[in-house]
Amino acid sequence: MHSENPDQRFRKQDRMVHQSEFDQVRRSDQFAADQVLVVKAALNRRDRTRLGLAVSRRVGNAVFRNRWKRVIREAFRINRNAIPRGLDLVVRPRKGAELEFHRVARSLVKLSRQLYRRLSPGQDNKTPD
């Protein structure tokens, strides 16, 4: 049994699983990037933000790609309350980026907030603190 709070787990409803969901986000022209991550986003009309990962072979071998995915998922899970709700995010590492958890976590929160502000200008910019 997990000793952590069940609300902190990364569940199926927290991830994008269907190709059509990824395609909808990719059709969106909204993206933000920094030295660590590239994030595309679309509004999802849900009460939660969902995460999709796009870690290609160009990032490295399978072991390294899987490490990137684990770190991004964990950054999303740990910082869920700091990430605005109602977005579908497709996240990929920036080419040549250094894999370091705290940098990934800061980047994910910062970029998702930027995208939320762009996508929902009439929402009084309600981003979590």
XYZ file of N, CA and C in Angstrom:
387
model
N 0.844 -1.193 0.000
C 0.000 0.000 0.000
C 0.879 1.242 0.000
N 0.470 2.242 -0.753
C 1.221 3.488 -0.805
C 0.988 4.304 0.449
N 2.060 4.888 0.950
C 1.926 5.735 2.132
C 1.641 7.181 1.755
N 1.756 7.499 0.467
C 1.523 8.876 0.054
C 0.028 9.159 -0.057
N -0.293 10.417 -0.106
C -1.664 10.862 -0.250
C -2.204 10.393 -1.604
N -3.358 9.720 -1.645
C -3.890 9.238 -2.920
C -4.132 10.357 -3.932
N -4.376 11.577 -3.470
C -4.593 12.694 -4.384
C -3.316 13.082 -5.116
N -2.176 12.641 -4.619
C -0.899 12.991 -5.229
C -0.455 11.984 -6.288
N -1.185 10.893 -6.456
C -0.780 9.878 -7.408
C -1.024 10.346 -8.834
N -0.278 9.770 -9.761
C -0.428 10.084 -11.177
C -1.363 9.038 -11.779
N -2.620 9.402 -11.954
C -3.652 8.462 -12.385
C -3.928 8.573 -13.880
N -4.710 7.634 -14.375
C -5.035 7.608 -15.794
C -5.715 8.903 -16.240
N -6.561 9.470 -15.385
C -7.252 10.701 -15.782
C -6.312 11.911 -15.826
N -5.086 11.749 -15.353
C -4.095 12.831 -15.389
C -3.258 12.809 -16.661
N -3.454 11.786 -17.492
C -2.628 11.675 -18.689
C -3.486 11.637 -19.942
N -2.894 12.068 -21.006
C -3.543 11.972 -22.309
C -3.158 10.611 -22.878
N -4.166 9.855 -23.321
C -3.880 8.499 -23.762
C -4.232 8.252 -25.228
N -5.118 9.013 -25.790
C -5.565 8.773 -27.163
C -4.835 9.680 -28.146
N -4.556 9.144 -29.309
C -3.876 9.906 -30.352
C -4.654 11.165 -30.718
N -5.979 11.079 -30.699
C -6.800 12.245 -31.054
C -6.579 13.399 -30.065
N -6.318 13.073 -28.799
C -6.049 14.111 -27.803
C -4.712 14.799 -28.094
N -3.705 14.008 -28.437
C -2.405 14.578 -28.807
C -2.539 15.436 -30.066
N -3.312 14.938 -31.043
C -3.495 15.678 -32.296
C -4.164 17.025 -32.052
N -5.126 17.066 -31.144
C -5.806 18.322 -30.839
C -4.819 19.344 -30.271
N -3.938 18.902 -29.384
C -2.950 19.816 -28.810
C -1.942 20.230 -29.876
N -1.526 19.301 -30.695
C -0.555 19.638 -31.747
C -1.126 20.631 -32.754
N -2.445 20.580 -32.979
C -3.077 21.554 -33.881
C -3.103 22.953 -33.276
N -3.046 23.023 -31.965
C -3.011 24.319 -31.300
C -1.708 25.018 -31.663
N -1.778 26.312 -31.854
C -0.555 27.045 -32.186
C 0.109 27.616 -30.934
N -0.355 27.198 -29.773
C 0.185 27.732 -28.522
C 1.286 26.826 -27.972
N 2.486 27.376 -27.898
C 3.573 26.639 -27.273
C 4.475 27.621 -26.561
N 5.221 27.096 -25.614
C 6.206 27.888 -24.882
C 7.419 26.999 -24.673
N 8.584 27.617 -24.655
C 9.815 26.842 -24.512
C 10.841 27.639 -23.727
N 11.738 26.924 -23.098
C 12.902 27.518 -22.456
C 14.085 26.587 -22.719
N 15.114 26.658 -21.910
C 16.305 25.852 -22.142
C 16.091 24.382 -21.809
N 15.002 24.033 -21.108
C 14.795 22.666 -20.627
C 13.673 21.947 -21.371
N 12.510 22.591 -21.531
C 11.335 21.938 -22.091
C 10.701 22.743 -23.215
N 9.953 22.036 -24.047
C 9.052 22.641 -25.024
C 7.669 22.103 -24.678
N 6.708 23.003 -24.479
C 5.366 22.609 -24.057
C 4.356 23.192 -25.028
N 3.482 22.337 -25.569
C 2.332 22.777 -26.362
C 1.105 22.583 -25.498
N 0.101 23.432 -25.674
C -1.077 23.344 -24.815
C -2.351 23.682 -25.566
N -3.446 23.141 -25.058
C -4.791 23.472 -25.518
C -5.708 23.383 -24.305
N -6.778 24.184 -24.319
C -7.770 24.094 -23.248
C -8.529 22.780 -23.392
N -8.865 22.142 -22.269
C -9.543 20.850 -22.348
C -10.945 20.842 -21.746
N -11.413 21.942 -21.200
C -12.760 22.057 -20.615
C -13.000 21.013 -19.520
N -11.975 20.698 -18.773
C -12.081 19.771 -17.647
C -11.627 20.497 -16.393
N -11.810 19.870 -15.259
C -11.381 20.489 -14.009
C -9.960 20.101 -13.639
N -9.253 19.477 -14.562
C -7.874 19.068 -14.288
C -7.028 19.280 -15.540
N -5.737 19.374 -15.311
C -4.792 19.452 -16.411
C -4.248 18.057 -16.648
N -4.117 17.709 -17.939
C -3.610 16.387 -18.286
C -2.259 16.530 -18.978
N -1.442 15.509 -18.822
C -0.087 15.511 -19.339
C 0.062 14.481 -20.441
N 0.697 14.893 -21.525
C 1.092 13.985 -22.598
C 2.581 14.166 -22.822
N 3.285 13.075 -23.094
C 4.730 13.130 -23.283
C 5.086 12.808 -24.724
N 6.062 13.531 -25.257
C 6.560 13.297 -26.612
C 8.082 13.310 -26.544
N 8.653 12.175 -26.198
C 10.101 12.078 -26.044
C 10.615 11.184 -27.176
N 11.202 11.807 -28.183
C 11.586 11.076 -29.390
C 12.951 10.408 -29.259
N 13.257 9.590 -30.232
C 14.540 8.884 -30.251
C 15.724 9.832 -30.350
N 15.467 11.016 -30.846
C 16.567 11.996 -30.952
C 17.118 12.391 -29.587
N 16.320 12.170 -28.538
C 16.747 12.516 -27.179
C 17.843 11.557 -26.711
N 17.758 10.305 -27.146
C 18.761 9.324 -26.730
C 18.197 7.926 -26.790
N 18.912 7.000 -26.165
C 18.458 5.610 -26.183
C 17.239 5.433 -25.269
N 16.686 4.220 -25.260
C 15.448 3.961 -24.523
C 15.595 4.246 -23.034
N 16.727 3.903 -22.465
C 16.946 4.138 -21.036
C 16.880 5.630 -20.733
N 17.533 6.448 -21.553
C 17.553 7.887 -21.330
C 16.173 8.504 -21.593
N 15.482 8.050 -22.629
C 14.126 8.558 -22.906
C 13.187 8.244 -21.750
N 13.265 7.020 -21.244
C 12.399 6.645 -20.130
C 12.720 7.443 -18.876
N 13.973 7.773 -18.662
C 14.347 8.606 -17.517
C 13.722 9.993 -17.659
N 13.794 10.571 -18.864
C 13.157 11.869 -19.105
C 11.665 11.788 -18.773
N 11.008 10.741 -19.265
C 9.563 10.618 -19.033
C 9.244 10.500 -17.550
N 10.017 9.717 -16.820
C 9.782 9.588 -15.376
C 9.946 10.921 -14.667
N 10.984 11.671 -15.025
C 11.240 12.957 -14.371
C 10.128 13.960 -14.688
N 9.689 14.017 -15.936
C 8.615 14.953 -16.303
C 7.318 14.578 -15.589
N 6.980 13.281 -15.565
C 5.766 12.852 -14.853
C 5.831 13.201 -13.370
N 6.985 12.968 -12.760
C 7.136 13.261 -11.334
C 7.046 14.770 -11.084
N 7.651 15.570 -11.956
C 7.561 17.031 -11.813
C 6.102 17.480 -11.917
N 5.366 16.882 -12.831
C 3.941 17.199 -12.986
C 3.176 16.796 -11.727
N 3.423 15.598 -11.234
C 2.709 15.075 -10.071
C 2.968 15.918 -8.824
N 4.222 16.226 -8.576
C 4.606 16.969 -7.378
C 4.092 18.418 -7.430
N 4.088 19.009 -8.610
C 3.727 20.429 -8.756
C 2.315 20.642 -9.288
N 1.489 19.633 -9.202
C 0.128 19.709 -9.758
C -0.641 20.926 -9.261
N -0.501 21.288 -7.990
C -1.242 22.427 -7.451
C -0.724 23.764 -7.951
N 0.476 23.802 -8.498
C 1.037 25.046 -9.018
C 0.765 25.208 -10.511
N 0.247 24.173 -11.137
C -0.027 24.196 -12.580
C -1.509 24.523 -12.774
N -1.826 25.484 -13.634
C -3.233 25.857 -13.844
C -4.061 24.658 -14.317
N -5.322 24.648 -13.933
C -6.232 23.568 -14.325
C -6.883 23.869 -15.667
N -7.303 22.788 -16.337
C -8.064 22.950 -17.571
C -7.235 22.938 -18.834
N -6.006 22.430 -18.757
C -5.136 22.378 -19.931
C -4.806 20.933 -20.295
N -4.561 20.702 -21.566
C -3.898 19.492 -22.024
C -2.508 19.939 -22.449
N -1.486 19.326 -21.868
C -0.095 19.695 -22.145
C 0.619 18.549 -22.836
N 1.317 18.851 -23.913
C 2.223 17.889 -24.533
C 3.623 18.439 -24.300
N 4.425 17.665 -23.586
C 5.729 18.131 -23.123
C 6.824 17.284 -23.746
N 7.870 17.957 -24.193
C 9.053 17.250 -24.671
C 10.297 17.982 -24.194
N 11.397 17.247 -24.036
C 12.636 17.916 -23.637
C 13.208 18.737 -24.790
N 13.846 19.818 -24.451
C 14.535 20.644 -25.442
C 15.797 19.923 -25.881
N 16.123 20.013 -27.141
C 17.315 19.344 -27.649
C 18.548 19.824 -26.884
N 19.303 18.882 -26.353
C 20.521 19.202 -25.622
C 20.303 19.616 -24.177
N 19.058 19.562 -23.700
C 18.764 19.990 -22.324
C 19.359 19.006 -21.324
N 19.730 19.550 -20.182
C 20.268 18.740 -19.097
C 19.113 18.179 -18.266
N 19.172 16.901 -17.981
C 18.116 16.245 -17.212
C 18.383 16.417 -15.726
N 17.695 17.395 -15.134
C 17.844 17.674 -13.697
C 16.453 17.999 -13.163
N 15.992 17.238 -12.177
C 14.608 17.306 -11.723
C 14.144 18.719 -11.397
N 14.886 19.458 -10.606
C 14.415 20.777 -10.169
C 14.288 21.752 -11.337
N 15.184 21.656 -12.302
C 15.072 22.521 -13.482
C 13.855 22.140 -14.316
N 13.614 20.830 -14.462
C 12.443 20.364 -15.206
C 11.165 20.832 -14.510
N 11.097 20.684 -13.191
C 9.901 21.078 -12.436
C 9.632 22.584 -12.564
N 10.664 23.396 -12.381
C 10.486 24.861 -12.516
C 10.014 25.218 -13.914
N 10.628 24.596 -14.904
C 10.285 24.874 -16.289
C 8.837 24.506 -16.584
N 8.398 23.339 -16.141
C 7.038 22.885 -16.395
C 6.005 23.836 -15.794
N 6.219 24.265 -14.573
C 5.280 25.186 -13.920
C 5.267 26.531 -14.644
N 6.445 27.066 -14.917
C 6.535 28.377 -15.562
C 5.889 28.372 -16.947
N 6.209 27.382 -17.760
C 5.685 27.339 -19.127
C 4.185 27.067 -19.153
N 3.690 26.213 -18.261
C 2.248 25.949 -18.244
C 1.472 27.200 -17.823
N 2.014 27.983 -16.909
C 1.349 29.236 -16.514
C 1.335 30.236 -17.662
N 2.434 30.329 -18.391
C 2.477 31.225 -19.553
C 1.399 30.832 -20.564
N 1.305 29.542 -20.837
C 0.335 29.071 -21.824
C -1.097 29.287 -21.348
N -1.344 29.080 -20.080
C -2.689 29.299 -19.551
C -3.101 30.762 -19.725
N -2.184 31.674 -19.431
C -2.491 33.105 -19.593
C -2.812 33.432 -21.050
N -2.102 32.835 -21.989
C -2.365 33.096 -23.408
C -3.677 32.485 -23.871
N -3.991 31.305 -23.380
C -5.165 30.581 -23.858
C -6.464 31.055 -23.231
N -6.417 31.645 -22.050
C -7.656 32.041 -21.381
C -7.573 33.480 -20.888
N -7.510 34.438 -21.806
C -7.376 35.838 -21.380
C -8.582 36.362 -20.615
N -9.765 35.786 -20.799
C -10.954 36.256 -20.110
C -11.158 35.627 -18.741
N -10.218 34.841 -18.283
C -10.357 34.143 -17.004
C -9.719 34.898 -15.854
N -9.428 36.166 -16.025
C -8.776 36.993 -14.995
C -7.425 36.430 -14.597
N -6.827 35.650 -15.494
C -5.490 35.098 -15.258
C -5.379 34.402 -13.912
N -6.344 33.543 -13.600
C -6.350 32.821 -12.335
C -5.370 31.666 -12.382
N -4.116 31.929 -12.123
C -3.132 30.863 -12.036
C -2.793 30.657 -10.574
N -2.588 29.417 -10.170
C -2.247 29.164 -8.767
C -0.932 29.806 -8.401
N -0.780 30.152 -7.137
C 0.477 30.750 -6.681
C 1.489 29.715 -6.329
